Amino acid sequence: MAVPNWHAEHLQDIAASLNVDMLHGLNEDEAAARLKKHGPNRPSVRPGPSLLARFVSQLTQPLVLVLIAAGTVTLFLQEWIDAGVIFGVVLVNAVIGFIQEGKAEAALAALARAVAAEATVLRESSHRKLDANDLVPGDVVILSAGDKVPADLRLFAVKEMRTAEAALTGESAPVDKHGEPLAADTSLADRRNMAYAGTLVVGGQGSGVVVATGDATETGRIAGLIAQAPDLTTPLTRKLAEFTRYLLVAILVLAGLTFAVGVWRGESVIDMFMAAVALAVGAIPEGLPAAMTVTLAIGVARMAKRRAIIRKLPAVETLGGTTVICSDKTGTLTENAMTVREIWAGGTAFVVHGNGYTPGGKIASDGTPAAVAGALLETLLGGLLCNDARLVQEGDLWTVVGDPTEGALLVAAGKGDLDSGKLRANFPRLDELPFDSARQYMATLHEIEGTRAVYLKGAMEKLLPTCASMLDSQGREVALDLAAVQVAALRMTEAGLRVLAVSRAALDPGQRLEPERIGSVFLGLIGMIDPPRPHAIAAVRTCHAAGIRVKMITGDHPGTALAIARQLGIVGDAGNALTGSDLARLDDAALRKAAAEADVFARVAPEQKLRLVKALQANGEVVAMTGDGVNDAPALKQADIGIAMGRGGTEVAKEAAAMVLTDDNFATIEAAIEEGRGIYGNLVKFIAWTIPTNAGEGLVILAAVFAGTTLPITPLQILWINMTTAVLLGMMLAFEPAEEGVMLCPPRMPAAPILDSALIQRCLLVSVLLLAGSFGLFELALYRGQSLAEARTIAANVFVLVETSYLFNCRSLVRPFWTMHLFSNPWVWVGSGAMLALQMIFTYMPAFNRVFQTAPIGISDWCAIVAIAALCAAIVEMEKWWHSSRAGRQIKVGTS
């Protein structure tokens, strides 16, 4: 079926073809029917790797291949039980990895859905926010600057709209749009009356009707589906892969050395091969891949619960190393509930009472209710009419649909007893100039009492030069008192208020809406504030304690920015702000110095944010950058961690970011950094716990071969120890909450190794303790005349109980384990209890005795085993204390 040339059609023909009333939109029943017919507005999902392929990928890791090879040779030697257990371990490990990988991918998919694009749609004569997936052909979509076009649209109502279409057409410059029909043979790149799915609105406003969704869009047809699996490779996984390669080489060398030395001493080739197998399987940390996956999955879920959605997994690790946070002010550091506090009109200052968007409150002058007339009335009226926002009541909560600043103006007008609904109906908007960053003001045209009146609101610096007169308190036009206006504005900004100017002009019939060419009458100044979030104040303090500098980058007035920054604790009373004009005069070297010294940047243009991020990175900082607008995207991409606002952010910003805040709250960034440090710390704890276990087992085998004695533990027993302890003990460290002091440590260096020298020394110490304890009790049991099975059972239980006691040591790599909250991680106790129960079965159940060549042991043996475990735990705690006191340093939990 041929696709209609929508760009060549007239509006009435399009409406007829799609059976839609452009003024009212579709009704819900019709939309539901079309959704069922056309399907969701998303590309078809390309099938990922099959379940079999995903499972096989679990078997191709280098260390697992060593186990497979060992099991194959053991099978060839007809050691059926040993081979069966080795392959059983490989299978269990693969199943765990397969399941956890599936969960991780599902979690990422769920998080991706959580940040899905929304669209503003006209249905049943009302504007609604819908998931873009629910759009259908015939839907009328309203677009504004910063929106991502959700489907292919034929535009019909356009106001200075421009879109970036480079991804689709290769056109590097933004494309101006209009709503008029074009020739049927117009090329895709020249279809100025179309907006295509996936392109970005970078300026103006517009409305369009959906003509194609999902795979039927131009993007869907040209690009096809782009459904790639999330990249789970991170800096940590790359470090672990490198560590695995070194470990593999060491294991193979030691296993070969064990085999060679044993044969040279005259031992049986088969016995020595089994000894080499025992060393290999003992030294391989089989549980490491699963533990890493589980820890990261738990961490991402924890962040999501704290309202931080991780879109790119490297952010989990990089968060722990963040040294500077560059934050926008409005809505992130502040409440995003603008409140008018003061109005200056007709030479008089008025105080506005009440908070937030709740209509209650009055306007007063000198402590008494003010008469709303003259310049005050005109200022409130200008703020009400030159306004796109709406106030909505949801239960007891009042919210704003639109710009919070404009919402505050509506609330202020209501406090002056102006009814926004009636006034907007009586004086409808005839034309407008939307606000943009270049103009820095908005203008609307209305007919009031036979006069074509233009109301303007915006930056005082832009409006004042167009004004030659002002209204006095009685509403009479008098000469502009520029000095008085400037003094009033300065007083407001010094109090931390954001200042908007309001003016009015008369437009002759036929005259174009070009305020710069029309003389205006100054009406008044409106001072408002978006108060700091209480949690943000505490979060800034916590970041400073953690060695993280917080810098405010805003487009607001320097006085406003400094006032809020002082309330937040970002700067002290003597702090200064650099403006965009200051930055424009600096070369790169000077900018690096300024970026390091200053913490408040005001009146900053979007491109200057990018320069600031680059300057900080050139200084060696790890930068987290918040943003919500289209023009923030370059800085978000450049930053080490781009953080977008989930509620107020544009789709462009969300796509460029590595993390999305679902509550737009700065305190959430601090919480995410805390979680990031905790996640990294838990991985370090697991590695510090598992390495001595595997090294100790390898040393026991090596020592036995070199000493020419019987192996204290068999390959089968080693596999039992490794798999049960990894799952029931080591994995429990993934559930450790971040330690209390995690935000009192400086950020870790990106190039720092996973284990520092202190932890490496501790791993060696515990390995030697395991060797001495297990080998010593093994030889002692044989000396006392106990059977080989009993001696090996004792040695195996030494490993398990020492690992259990060392697990509690590893709950903190710095502090004594008894200072930790005993039940802050109940899974440690559950896992330890389950492990001890399994050891009872391993030791006393006849079936296990036959398979693992174990035997029941007496109470005196258990006392010796417990004593060794307690002694090892005590020695580790002494090592913590000794190292800390001698070296005068602490192992940085979660940041080392």
Short mmCIF file of C-alpha atoms in Angstrom, two decimals, residues 55 58-59 64 67 84-100 286-287 290 719 722-724 726-727 731:
data_model
loop_
_atom_site.label_atom_id
_atom_site.label_comp_id
_atom_site.label_asym_id
_atom_site.label_seq_id
_atom_site.Cartn_x
_atom_site.Cartn_y
_atom_site.Cartn_z
CA PHE A 55 24.05 -20.02 28.53
CA GLN A 58 28.77 -18.47 30.63
CA LEU A 59 31.06 -21.43 29.82
CA VAL A 64 35.73 -21.83 33.67
CA LEU A 67 37.72 -26.26 35.14
CA GLY A 84 30.99 -35.35 38.06
CA VAL A 85 31.45 -32.81 40.84
CA ILE A 86 33.77 -30.62 38.71
CA PHE A 87 31.22 -30.53 35.90
CA GLY A 88 28.48 -29.98 38.49
CA VAL A 89 30.33 -26.91 39.76
CA VAL A 90 30.73 -25.61 36.21
CA LEU A 91 27.01 -26.13 35.58
CA VAL A 92 25.92 -24.45 38.81
CA ASN A 93 28.21 -21.49 38.16
CA ALA A 94 26.86 -21.15 34.61
CA VAL A 95 23.25 -21.32 35.79
CA ILE A 96 23.84 -18.66 38.45
CA GLY A 97 25.54 -16.36 35.92
CA PHE A 98 22.81 -17.01 33.34
CA ILE A 99 20.01 -16.18 35.78
CA GLN A 100 21.72 -13.09 37.17
CA GLU A 286 34.53 -19.68 40.83
CA GLY A 287 32.08 -17.37 42.59
CA ALA A 290 28.35 -14.25 39.88
CA LEU A 719 35.11 -27.70 45.02
CA ASN A 722 34.58 -23.04 47.08
CA MET A 723 31.04 -23.26 45.76
CA THR A 724 29.19 -23.46 49.06
CA ALA A 726 31.02 -18.41 47.65
CA VAL A 727 27.23 -18.63 47.53
CA MET A 731 27.72 -13.46 48.21
#
